Tab-separated table of C-alpha atoms (C1' of nucleotides) in Angstrom:
chain	number	residue	atom	x	y	z
A	214	MET	CA	165.333	43.972	73.375
A	215	ALA	CA	161.211	42.734	73.978
A	216	ALA	CA	159.866	45.597	72.024
A	217	GLN	CA	156.967	46.958	73.783
A	218	ALA	CA	155.837	50.174	72.311
A	219	SER	CA	152.263	51.222	72.853
A	220	GLY	CA	150.978	50.071	76.389
A	221	ARG	CA	147.498	51.141	76.819
A	222	THR	CA	146.152	53.364	75.137
A	223	GLY	CA	142.387	54.585	75.153
A	224	GLU	CA	142.451	53.507	79.276
A	225	THR	CA	140.874	56.621	79.575
A	226	ARG	CA	137.317	55.217	80.905
A	227	PRO	CA	135.123	57.154	82.965
A	228	GLY	CA	134.872	54.787	86.256
A	229	GLY	CA	138.734	53.088	87.228
A	230	GLU	CA	136.876	49.976	87.584
A	231	GLU	CA	139.547	47.253	85.955
A	232	PRO	CA	138.426	44.043	88.030
A	233	VAL	CA	141.362	41.982	87.347
A	234	ALA	CA	144.934	42.590	88.791
A	235	ALA	CA	147.764	42.512	86.966
A	236	GLU	CA	151.115	43.702	86.134
A	237	ASP	CA	151.237	41.989	82.553
A	238	ARG	CA	147.460	42.635	81.835
A	239	HIS	CA	148.874	44.463	78.586
A	240	ALA	CA	151.832	42.773	77.810
A	241	GLY	CA	152.309	41.866	74.127
A	242	CYS	CA	149.225	44.212	72.987
A	243	ASP	CA	150.934	45.232	70.157
A	244	SER	CA	150.346	41.499	68.934
A	245	TRP	CA	146.826	42.291	68.283
A	246	ARG	CA	147.460	45.805	66.565
A	247	SER	CA	145.909	44.452	63.254
A	248	VAL	CA	142.640	43.692	64.808
A	249	ALA	CA	140.129	46.452	64.131
A	250	PRO	CA	137.576	48.427	65.194
A	251	ASP	CA	138.962	49.219	68.554
A	252	ALA	CA	136.105	47.350	70.493
A	253	ALA	CA	136.566	44.548	68.998
A	254	ARG	CA	140.142	44.487	69.711
A	255	ARG	CA	139.647	45.315	73.409
A	256	LEU	CA	137.032	41.960	73.837
A	257	LEU	CA	139.901	40.180	72.289
A	258	ILE	CA	142.140	41.308	74.388
A	259	ALA	CA	139.928	40.382	77.028
A	260	ALA	CA	139.519	36.850	75.818
A	261	VAL	CA	143.132	35.744	75.529
A	262	GLU	CA	143.108	36.921	79.293
A	263	ALA	CA	140.090	35.425	80.571
A	264	PHE	CA	141.001	31.909	78.511
A	265	ALA	CA	144.845	32.385	79.740
A	266	GLU	CA	143.540	32.306	82.966
A	267	ARG	CA	140.299	29.842	83.447
A	268	GLY	CA	140.432	28.326	80.042
A	269	PHE	CA	137.750	28.483	77.368
A	270	HIS	CA	134.678	26.163	78.787
A	271	ALA	CA	134.987	28.470	82.738
A	272	THR	CA	135.073	31.776	80.795
A	273	THR	CA	131.763	33.068	80.302
A	274	THR	CA	130.834	36.460	77.782
A	275	ARG	CA	129.891	38.211	80.601
A	276	ASP	CA	133.455	37.819	82.358
A	277	ILE	CA	135.062	39.236	78.625
A	278	ALA	CA	132.741	41.580	77.884
A	279	GLY	CA	132.945	42.706	81.554
A	280	ARG	CA	137.060	42.988	81.099
A	281	ALA	CA	136.491	44.772	77.998
A	282	GLY	CA	134.382	47.369	79.695
A	283	MET	CA	131.340	46.622	77.584
A	284	SER	CA	127.705	45.333	78.140
A	285	PRO	CA	127.318	41.131	77.331
A	286	ALA	CA	125.474	41.866	74.501
A	287	ALA	CA	128.321	44.120	72.626
A	288	LEU	CA	130.515	40.936	72.255
A	289	TYR	CA	127.883	39.745	69.878
A	290	ILE	CA	128.280	42.728	67.395
A	291	HIS	CA	131.819	41.991	66.946
A	292	TYR	CA	131.846	38.431	67.081
A	293	LYS	CA	129.207	35.657	66.334
A	294	THR	CA	130.111	33.350	69.216
A	295	LYS	CA	132.101	33.060	71.535
A	296	GLU	CA	134.291	30.049	69.842
A	297	GLU	CA	134.871	32.634	67.038
A	298	LEU	CA	136.963	34.722	69.666
A	299	LEU	CA	139.185	31.507	69.989
A	300	HIS	CA	139.509	30.898	66.228
A	301	ARG	CA	140.938	34.178	65.786
A	302	ILE	CA	143.454	34.193	68.982
A	303	SER	CA	144.463	30.895	68.030
A	304	GLN	CA	144.674	32.289	63.966
A	305	VAL	CA	146.811	34.844	65.003
A	306	GLY	CA	148.901	32.969	67.773
A	307	HIS	CA	149.959	30.248	65.550
A	308	GLU	CA	150.955	32.747	62.588
A	309	ARG	CA	152.802	35.352	64.652
A	310	SER	CA	154.749	32.194	66.234
A	311	LEU	CA	155.154	29.949	62.813
A	312	SER	CA	156.500	33.359	61.471
A	313	LEU	CA	159.023	34.090	64.192
A	314	LEU	CA	160.356	30.523	63.886
A	315	ARG	CA	160.667	31.082	60.221
A	316	ASP	CA	162.675	34.254	60.284
A	317	ALA	CA	164.793	32.837	62.700
A	318	ALA	CA	165.357	29.273	60.507
A	319	ALA	CA	165.705	31.728	57.692
A	320	GLY	CA	168.692	33.262	59.460
A	321	ARG	CA	172.403	33.161	58.526
A	322	GLY	CA	174.687	30.692	59.731
A	323	GLY	CA	174.851	26.936	59.440
A	324	PRO	CA	172.335	24.170	61.011
A	325	SER	CA	173.773	24.957	64.384
A	326	ASP	CA	173.754	28.469	64.160
A	327	ARG	CA	169.773	28.617	62.670
A	328	LEU	CA	168.650	25.273	65.135
A	329	ALA	CA	169.368	27.816	67.916
A	330	ALA	CA	168.298	30.895	66.346
A	331	ALA	CA	164.660	28.995	66.056
A	332	VAL	CA	164.638	27.247	69.392
A	333	GLY	CA	165.555	29.986	71.133
A	334	ALA	CA	163.249	32.715	69.233
A	335	PHE	CA	160.499	29.949	69.922
A	336	GLY	CA	160.883	29.479	73.152
A	337	ARG	CA	161.222	33.044	74.132
A	338	TRP	CA	157.989	33.917	72.375
A	339	HIS	CA	156.107	31.673	74.513
A	340	ALA	CA	157.436	33.191	77.422
A	341	GLU	CA	157.285	36.632	76.560
A	342	GLN	CA	153.437	35.913	75.155
A	343	HIS	CA	153.057	33.424	78.018
A	344	THR	CA	149.138	34.678	78.279
A	345	THR	CA	148.684	34.192	74.596
A	346	ALA	CA	150.577	30.934	73.980
A	347	ARG	CA	148.606	29.357	76.614
A	348	VAL	CA	145.403	29.712	75.029
A	349	VAL	CA	147.054	28.685	72.149
A	350	GLN	CA	148.274	25.560	73.021
A	351	TYR	CA	146.088	24.435	75.406
A	352	GLU	CA	142.701	25.718	74.367
A	353	LEU	CA	142.540	23.770	70.590
A	354	SER	CA	140.711	20.916	71.662
A	355	ALA	CA	137.911	23.729	72.315
A	356	LEU	CA	137.656	25.174	68.170
A	357	SER	CA	135.241	24.086	65.949
A	358	PRO	CA	136.278	20.800	63.681
A	359	ASP	CA	136.476	23.208	60.734
A	360	HIS	CA	138.588	25.582	62.799
A	361	TYR	CA	140.557	22.796	64.802
A	362	ALA	CA	141.524	21.493	61.083
A	363	GLU	CA	142.746	24.914	60.165
A	364	ILE	CA	144.991	25.267	63.469
A	365	VAL	CA	146.648	21.817	62.773
A	366	ALA	CA	147.803	22.518	59.155
A	367	LEU	CA	149.676	25.713	60.934
A	368	ARG	CA	150.979	23.382	63.435
A	369	ARG	CA	151.945	20.951	61.145
A	370	ARG	CA	154.036	23.814	59.182
A	371	THR	CA	155.657	24.809	62.318
A	372	GLU	CA	157.009	21.221	63.064
A	373	ALA	CA	158.215	20.772	59.609
A	374	VAL	CA	160.344	24.216	59.757
A	375	VAL	CA	162.349	22.866	63.246
A	376	ARG	CA	162.628	19.294	61.339
A	377	ASP	CA	163.961	20.603	57.867
A	378	LEU	CA	166.312	22.274	60.256
A	379	VAL	CA	167.445	19.012	61.786
A	380	GLU	CA	167.235	17.299	58.917
A	381	GLU	CA	169.383	19.833	57.337
A	382	GLY	CA	172.095	19.639	60.346
A	383	VAL	CA	172.023	15.692	59.912
A	384	ARG	CA	172.741	15.596	56.228
A	385	ALA	CA	175.858	18.359	56.432
A	386	GLY	CA	176.900	15.927	59.129
A	387	GLU	CA	177.151	18.425	62.121
A	388	PHE	CA	174.080	16.709	63.642
A	389	GLU	CA	173.399	13.273	64.925
A	390	VAL	CA	170.448	11.994	66.037
A	391	LEU	CA	168.215	9.097	66.463
A	392	ASP	CA	164.956	10.222	64.970
A	393	ALA	CA	164.841	13.612	63.372
A	394	ARG	CA	161.090	13.608	63.708
A	395	ALA	CA	161.099	13.084	67.053
A	396	THR	CA	164.013	15.170	68.028
A	397	ALA	CA	162.034	18.293	66.389
A	398	LEU	CA	158.849	17.452	68.321
A	399	ALA	CA	160.691	17.262	72.066
A	400	MET	CA	162.568	20.689	70.738
A	401	LEU	CA	158.807	21.807	70.635
A	402	SER	CA	157.463	20.330	73.683
A	403	LEU	CA	160.272	21.940	75.190
A	404	CYS	CA	158.886	25.689	73.871
A	405	LEU	CA	155.202	25.218	74.357
A	406	ASP	CA	156.038	24.109	78.001
A	407	VAL	CA	156.901	27.317	78.912
A	408	ALA	CA	153.425	28.307	78.508
A	409	ARG	CA	152.110	25.915	81.017
A	410	TRP	CA	154.628	27.227	83.778
A	411	TYR	CA	155.953	30.469	82.918
A	412	ARG	CA	155.332	33.441	85.280
A	413	PRO	CA	156.359	37.074	85.078
A	414	GLY	CA	159.181	37.945	87.515
A	415	GLY	CA	159.882	34.338	87.879
A	416	ARG	CA	163.911	33.570	88.514
A	417	ARG	CA	164.477	33.884	84.616
A	418	THR	CA	163.625	36.532	81.766
A	419	PRO	CA	162.030	34.891	78.424
A	420	GLU	CA	165.268	36.235	76.937
A	421	GLU	CA	167.287	33.807	79.341
A	422	ILE	CA	164.820	30.935	78.638
A	423	GLY	CA	165.313	31.149	75.182
A	424	ASP	CA	169.154	31.071	75.114
A	425	PHE	CA	168.847	28.470	77.924
A	426	TYR	CA	166.228	26.244	75.510
A	427	ALA	CA	168.467	26.909	72.563
A	428	ASP	CA	171.740	25.547	74.416
A	429	LEU	CA	169.116	22.511	75.139
A	430	ALA	CA	168.332	21.747	71.583
A	431	LEU	CA	172.148	21.976	70.447
A	432	ARG	CA	173.067	19.538	72.715
A	433	MET	CA	169.892	17.405	71.814
A	434	VAL	CA	171.584	17.499	68.048
A	435	LEU	CA	175.479	17.244	68.907
A	436	ALA	CA	176.473	13.706	69.546
A	437	PRO	CA	177.506	13.259	73.086
A	438	ARG	CA	180.890	13.100	74.304
A	439	ALA	CA	180.345	9.958	76.657
A	440	THR	CA	179.648	6.977	74.643
A	441	GLY	CA	178.689	3.707	74.893
A	442	ARG	CA	175.061	4.070	75.178
A	443	HIS	CA	173.628	2.435	72.062
B	467	MET	CA	167.275	0.421	79.140
B	468	ALA	CA	164.300	1.566	80.681
B	469	ALA	CA	163.510	-1.807	82.984
B	470	GLN	CA	160.073	-2.622	82.640
B	471	ALA	CA	158.156	-5.682	83.987
B	472	SER	CA	154.646	-6.078	84.866
B	473	GLY	CA	152.559	-5.081	82.128
B	474	ARG	CA	148.925	-5.412	82.301
B	475	THR	CA	147.569	-7.713	84.459
B	476	GLY	CA	143.834	-8.324	85.696
B	477	GLU	CA	142.475	-7.048	82.302
B	478	THR	CA	139.734	-10.081	82.360
B	479	ARG	CA	136.395	-8.409	84.107
B	480	PRO	CA	133.548	-10.218	82.992
B	481	GLY	CA	130.683	-7.980	81.773
B	482	GLY	CA	131.465	-6.050	78.502
B	483	GLU	CA	128.586	-3.133	78.510
B	484	GLU	CA	130.705	-0.151	77.414
B	485	PRO	CA	128.740	2.234	75.828
B	486	VAL	CA	131.715	3.993	74.636
B	487	ALA	CA	133.952	3.365	71.442
B	488	ALA	CA	137.955	2.671	72.115
B	489	GLU	CA	140.363	0.474	71.774
B	490	ASP	CA	142.291	1.670	74.382
B	491	ARG	CA	139.453	2.506	76.532
B	492	HIS	CA	140.751	0.333	79.316
B	493	ALA	CA	144.779	0.912	79.448
B	494	GLY	CA	145.706	1.377	82.617
B	495	CYS	CA	142.897	0.670	84.321
B	496	ASP	CA	144.885	-1.189	87.011
B	497	SER	CA	145.981	1.946	88.307
B	498	TRP	CA	142.518	2.317	89.594
B	499	ARG	CA	142.299	-1.085	91.396
B	500	SER	CA	142.377	1.023	94.834
B	501	VAL	CA	139.341	2.463	94.668
B	502	ALA	CA	136.224	0.711	95.686
B	503	PRO	CA	133.255	0.071	95.731
B	504	ASP	CA	132.722	-0.792	92.000
B	505	ALA	CA	130.476	1.729	91.416
B	506	ALA	CA	132.638	4.759	92.372
B	507	ARG	CA	135.716	3.002	90.487
B	508	ARG	CA	133.674	2.962	87.355
B	509	LEU	CA	132.401	6.416	87.797
B	510	LEU	CA	136.091	7.532	88.399
B	511	ILE	CA	137.423	5.393	84.888
B	512	ALA	CA	134.053	7.700	83.060
B	513	ALA	CA	135.422	10.849	84.492
B	514	VAL	CA	139.080	10.231	83.335
B	515	GLU	CA	137.952	9.808	79.781
B	516	ALA	CA	135.659	12.653	79.595
B	517	PHE	CA	137.964	15.078	81.173
B	518	ALA	CA	140.940	13.852	78.884
B	519	GLU	CA	138.294	14.068	76.116
B	520	ARG	CA	136.923	17.518	76.609
B	521	GLY	CA	137.950	18.916	79.644
B	522	PHE	CA	137.211	19.139	83.200
B	523	HIS	CA	134.672	22.416	82.382
B	524	ALA	CA	133.581	21.044	79.053
B	525	THR	CA	132.438	17.606	80.731
B	526	THR	CA	128.828	17.244	82.000
B	527	THR	CA	127.945	15.170	85.326
B	528	ARG	CA	125.485	13.537	82.985
B	529	ASP	CA	128.176	12.576	80.415
B	530	ILE	CA	130.388	10.817	83.423
B	531	ALA	CA	127.368	9.022	84.923
B	532	GLY	CA	125.991	7.926	81.196
B	533	ARG	CA	129.853	6.395	80.639
B	534	ALA	CA	129.624	4.460	83.737
B	535	GLY	CA	125.902	3.291	82.883
B	536	MET	CA	124.087	5.063	85.555
B	537	SER	CA	121.588	8.075	86.174
B	538	PRO	CA	122.860	11.383	86.891
B	539	ALA	CA	122.239	11.332	90.579
B	540	ALA	CA	124.216	7.959	91.120
B	541	LEU	CA	127.445	9.972	90.897
B	542	TYR	CA	126.308	11.855	94.109
B	543	ILE	CA	126.139	9.349	96.230
B	544	HIS	CA	129.809	8.045	95.762
B	545	TYR	CA	131.429	11.723	94.997
B	546	LYS	CA	130.489	15.263	96.568
B	547	THR	CA	130.920	16.624	93.378
B	548	LYS	CA	132.384	16.707	90.193
B	549	GLU	CA	135.360	18.510	91.484
B	550	GLU	CA	135.854	15.801	93.795
B	551	LEU	CA	136.286	12.999	91.289
B	552	LEU	CA	138.995	15.660	89.650
B	553	HIS	CA	140.670	15.826	92.726
B	554	ARG	CA	140.863	11.910	93.178
B	555	ILE	CA	141.830	11.238	89.654
B	556	SER	CA	144.933	13.895	90.233
B	557	GLN	CA	145.684	12.447	93.631
B	558	VAL	CA	146.069	9.411	92.407
B	559	GLY	CA	147.795	9.852	89.090
B	560	HIS	CA	150.322	11.984	90.913
B	561	GLU	CA	151.013	9.781	93.159
B	562	ARG	CA	151.726	7.141	91.221
B	563	SER	CA	154.032	8.818	88.853
B	564	LEU	CA	155.866	10.223	91.346
B	565	SER	CA	156.194	6.833	92.816
B	566	LEU	CA	157.510	5.295	89.548
B	567	LEU	CA	160.154	8.244	89.188
B	568	ARG	CA	161.454	7.566	92.580
B	569	ASP	CA	161.659	3.882	92.073
B	570	ALA	CA	164.001	4.325	88.966
B	571	ALA	CA	165.767	7.221	90.344
B	572	ALA	CA	166.391	4.971	93.397
B	573	GLY	CA	167.684	2.105	91.203
B	574	ARG	CA	171.301	0.908	90.649
B	575	GLY	CA	174.234	2.325	88.578
B	576	GLY	CA	175.552	5.570	88.525
B	577	PRO	CA	173.757	8.946	87.774
B	578	SER	CA	173.177	9.070	83.927
B	579	ASP	CA	171.881	5.216	84.452
B	580	ARG	CA	169.494	6.560	87.518
B	581	LEU	CA	168.401	9.645	85.335
B	582	ALA	CA	168.071	7.818	82.286
B	583	ALA	CA	165.562	4.719	84.073
B	584	ALA	CA	164.298	8.039	85.696
B	585	VAL	CA	163.170	10.112	82.676
B	586	GLY	CA	162.229	6.807	80.686
B	587	ALA	CA	159.883	5.268	83.333
B	588	PHE	CA	158.492	8.963	83.573
B	589	GLY	CA	158.057	9.542	79.881
B	590	ARG	CA	156.761	6.042	79.023
B	591	TRP	CA	154.200	6.538	81.814
B	592	HIS	CA	152.980	9.515	80.327
B	593	ALA	CA	152.248	7.421	77.167
B	594	GLU	CA	150.763	4.388	78.469
B	595	GLN	CA	148.991	6.514	80.495
B	596	HIS	CA	147.908	9.400	78.413
B	597	THR	CA	144.283	9.448	79.408
B	598	THR	CA	145.541	9.739	83.213
B	599	ALA	CA	148.199	12.100	82.535
B	600	ARG	CA	146.350	14.625	80.278
B	601	VAL	CA	143.814	15.209	83.002
B	602	VAL	CA	146.692	14.973	85.830
B	603	GLN	CA	148.679	17.504	83.949
B	604	TYR	CA	146.461	20.160	82.300
B	605	GLU	CA	143.248	20.464	84.448
B	606	LEU	CA	145.505	21.491	87.363
B	607	SER	CA	143.641	24.850	87.482
B	608	ALA	CA	140.099	23.339	87.793
B	609	LEU	CA	140.913	21.940	91.310
B	610	SER	CA	139.367	24.030	94.658
B	611	PRO	CA	142.038	25.945	96.142
B	612	ASP	CA	142.960	23.490	98.887
B	613	HIS	CA	143.331	20.629	96.505
B	614	TYR	CA	145.530	22.669	94.204
B	615	ALA	CA	147.869	23.085	96.811
B	616	GLU	CA	148.010	19.741	97.800
B	617	ILE	CA	148.770	18.505	94.198
B	618	VAL	CA	151.211	21.519	93.993
B	619	ALA	CA	152.959	19.931	96.788
B	620	LEU	CA	153.333	16.669	94.761
B	621	ARG	CA	154.599	18.115	91.722
B	622	ARG	CA	157.424	19.943	93.903
B	623	ARG	CA	158.348	17.061	94.807
B	624	THR	CA	158.493	15.140	91.323
B	625	GLU	CA	160.589	18.017	90.260
B	626	ALA	CA	162.782	17.752	93.314
B	627	VAL	CA	163.549	13.811	92.399
B	628	VAL	CA	165.063	14.835	88.971
B	629	ARG	CA	167.166	17.826	89.956
B	630	ASP	CA	168.793	15.469	92.928
B	631	LEU	CA	169.558	13.513	90.246
B	632	VAL	CA	170.975	15.990	87.854
B	633	GLU	CA	172.840	17.478	90.751
B	634	GLU	CA	174.256	14.473	91.942
B	635	GLY	CA	175.755	13.980	88.581
B	636	VAL	CA	177.070	17.039	88.284
B	637	ARG	CA	179.369	16.935	91.921
B	638	ALA	CA	180.331	13.418	90.302
B	639	GLY	CA	182.003	15.490	87.429
B	640	GLU	CA	179.509	13.114	85.080
B	641	PHE	CA	177.328	15.965	84.265
B	642	GLU	CA	177.997	19.534	82.935
B	643	VAL	CA	175.041	21.891	82.708
B	644	LEU	CA	173.987	25.670	82.556
B	645	ASP	CA	171.355	25.241	85.570
B	646	ALA	CA	170.235	22.150	87.084
B	647	ARG	CA	166.756	23.396	88.140
B	648	ALA	CA	166.196	24.457	84.703
B	649	THR	CA	167.524	21.462	82.989
B	650	ALA	CA	165.282	19.424	85.047
B	651	LEU	CA	162.326	21.088	84.601
B	652	ALA	CA	162.884	20.942	80.570
B	653	MET	CA	163.165	17.347	80.978
B	654	LEU	CA	159.531	17.024	83.039
B	655	SER	CA	158.503	19.244	79.845
B	656	LEU	CA	159.396	16.772	77.624
B	657	CYS	CA	157.684	13.920	79.039
B	658	LEU	CA	154.609	15.843	80.240
B	659	ASP	CA	154.127	17.376	77.134
B	660	VAL	CA	153.747	13.229	75.565
B	661	ALA	CA	150.650	13.379	77.192
B	662	ARG	CA	149.058	15.936	75.184
B	663	TRP	CA	150.420	14.451	71.270
B	664	TYR	CA	150.687	10.861	71.906
B	665	ARG	CA	148.430	8.759	70.262
B	666	PRO	CA	147.488	5.014	70.660
B	667	GLY	CA	148.935	3.377	67.497
B	668	GLY	CA	151.297	6.140	66.376
B	669	ARG	CA	154.600	5.735	64.880
B	670	ARG	CA	156.052	4.590	68.505
B	671	THR	CA	155.218	2.617	71.526
B	672	PRO	CA	155.532	4.017	75.030
B	673	GLU	CA	158.550	1.808	75.322
B	674	GLU	CA	160.159	3.616	72.714
B	675	ILE	CA	159.117	6.907	73.668
B	676	GLY	CA	160.359	6.311	77.269
B	677	ASP	CA	163.951	4.600	75.577
B	678	PHE	CA	164.131	8.077	73.278
B	679	TYR	CA	163.433	10.309	75.768
B	680	ALA	CA	166.176	8.673	78.281
B	681	ASP	CA	169.178	9.504	75.641
B	682	LEU	CA	167.934	13.101	75.072
B	683	ALA	CA	168.024	13.452	78.813
B	684	LEU	CA	171.273	12.093	78.943
B	685	ARG	CA	172.541	14.328	75.811
B	686	MET	CA	171.201	17.655	77.841
B	687	VAL	CA	173.623	16.785	80.557
B	688	LEU	CA	176.334	15.159	78.697
B	689	ALA	CA	178.656	18.336	77.762
B	690	PRO	CA	178.694	18.407	73.897
B	691	ARG	CA	181.550	17.278	71.485
B	692	ALA	CA	181.199	20.460	69.647
B	693	THR	CA	182.985	23.446	71.503
B	694	GLY	CA	182.582	27.425	71.173
B	695	ARG	CA	179.071	28.118	72.038
B	696	HIS	CA	179.181	29.821	75.146
C	446	DG	C1'	122.714	2.273	95.878
C	447	DT	C1'	119.968	3.444	92.331
C	448	DC	C1'	116.583	5.667	89.863
C	449	DT	C1'	112.717	9.532	88.443
C	450	DA	C1'	112.038	13.823	88.634
C	451	DT	C1'	113.135	18.455	89.250
C	452	DA	C1'	114.600	22.461	91.618
C	453	DC	C1'	117.756	26.113	90.905
C	454	DG	C1'	121.210	29.072	89.080
C	455	DG	C1'	123.791	30.379	85.140
C	456	DA	C1'	125.664	30.411	80.277
C	457	DG	C1'	124.930	31.554	75.352
C	458	DA	C1'	122.589	34.210	72.362
C	459	DT	C1'	118.862	37.473	70.912
C	460	DA	C1'	115.257	41.937	70.825
C	461	DG	C1'	114.550	45.929	70.507
C	462	DA	C1'	115.392	51.141	72.487
C	463	DC	C1'	118.701	54.766	71.736
D	1084	DG	C1'	127.627	50.383	68.150
D	1085	DT	C1'	125.739	50.054	72.468
D	1086	DC	C1'	122.965	49.090	76.230
D	1087	DT	C1'	118.981	46.944	79.027
D	1088	DA	C1'	115.897	43.173	79.614
D	1089	DT	C1'	115.053	38.887	78.633
D	1090	DC	C1'	114.647	34.056	76.383
D	1091	DT	C1'	115.887	29.650	75.965
D	1092	DC	C1'	118.521	25.963	77.240
D	1093	DC	C1'	121.238	22.934	79.928
D	1094	DG	C1'	124.754	22.132	83.870
D	1095	DT	C1'	125.047	20.873	88.941
D	1096	DA	C1'	123.097	19.138	92.926
D	1097	DT	C1'	119.307	17.292	95.697
D	1098	DA	C1'	114.534	15.080	97.165
D	1099	DG	C1'	111.865	11.219	97.576
D	1100	DA	C1'	110.114	6.514	95.873
D	1101	DC	C1'	111.847	1.735	95.331
DNA sequence: GTCTATACGGAGATAGAC
DNA sequence: GTCTATCTCCGTATAGAC
């Protein structure tokens, strides 16, 4: 299901001096298609990988440039600072995952169907794009105050999508929850955390993870069979 | 639900020369009672706060020493490196949360009761000790390979406790799950993630969060009322 | 055990040639 | 747009006095 076109174009650099391992090195490069010119995109992809592996503060600009096959100085032609790289990554990643979530939430069917679709898609994205997702979810605090505020706004919108779905299901009488906001947050927690533990080649595919989490989300909102607990 | 005794004892330290803000600055200092001498403990507590705020790599030894009211050099009397501080924090934190989880899981009652108690206690700890928990959960990658391996072993034991509980409930016919391991991991994800978003003074107390997550955990394992989804 | 002073290396960012 | 060379600052860790 994972549309994986492109692969690596332009990987015909003279010396084959890839210093970094990685089968999934270029998994999801499509996500960065919009970034131009090519050198800027290569730097961005290199930064995503480095930030995901070591974290923003432990990553050096030399490392990023090296992964992109450029000199340290080349980075500053395309980005004013290291933080600007993080900002771009965070921005694109948040927009992409929000858009995915919205599309699923706006699909066909009742609240259960759409909630399952939304959580499934969101969870799956965090597995498929675990490299990007790790940066997006766990390096926020390295953003400048302005950029941080901008990203937080996107996150609130993400939360609202799920919360609205849960509330809609409650109004429709399909769901029964103790606290819609907290339930929605819990569903997002589940999905986000995939970026922390997921490793390619693990025992489940991204699609299976999404499906499994969709099932868990429904269990969270459908009144349990057993009673006498409240 | 969520049997909770103790609360914080021993919050009566004499001198009050705290340079840093924070209402919750000393929330859970009890956890570090075992660390001696006093200067070493103050440094450790300062490190927990700094690492939680900025992350390990963004924290300077000068900052840690400053928060503890000491000169930069004083740190190296008590710890060989900055990483050793992280290791101690991670070790104590993992041991504490594992112990908590085990106690709850070994309590009275059937699988449902004990699962609810375990998830409740674990979730509550991540809220109450959110500062420590943030370091414990999100700074692992800064550990040395040896220390990392040691901590991973503790984490596996934590996962096993919850997984065993879920499997026990399935065998007893109380639970119905698609995948016990994945379900247990999801419960842990929920609890861990509390450390990421929790802020003191938010709309729910740590105890309420624990109770809410205990309820969600039960929903995850009790077969849903509605059918026709698989 | 704690301080002041400092060695040493490395990181972000720039200058100026090509 | 990219490179080589470099500036400048700052962070970890140590030396040696008290």
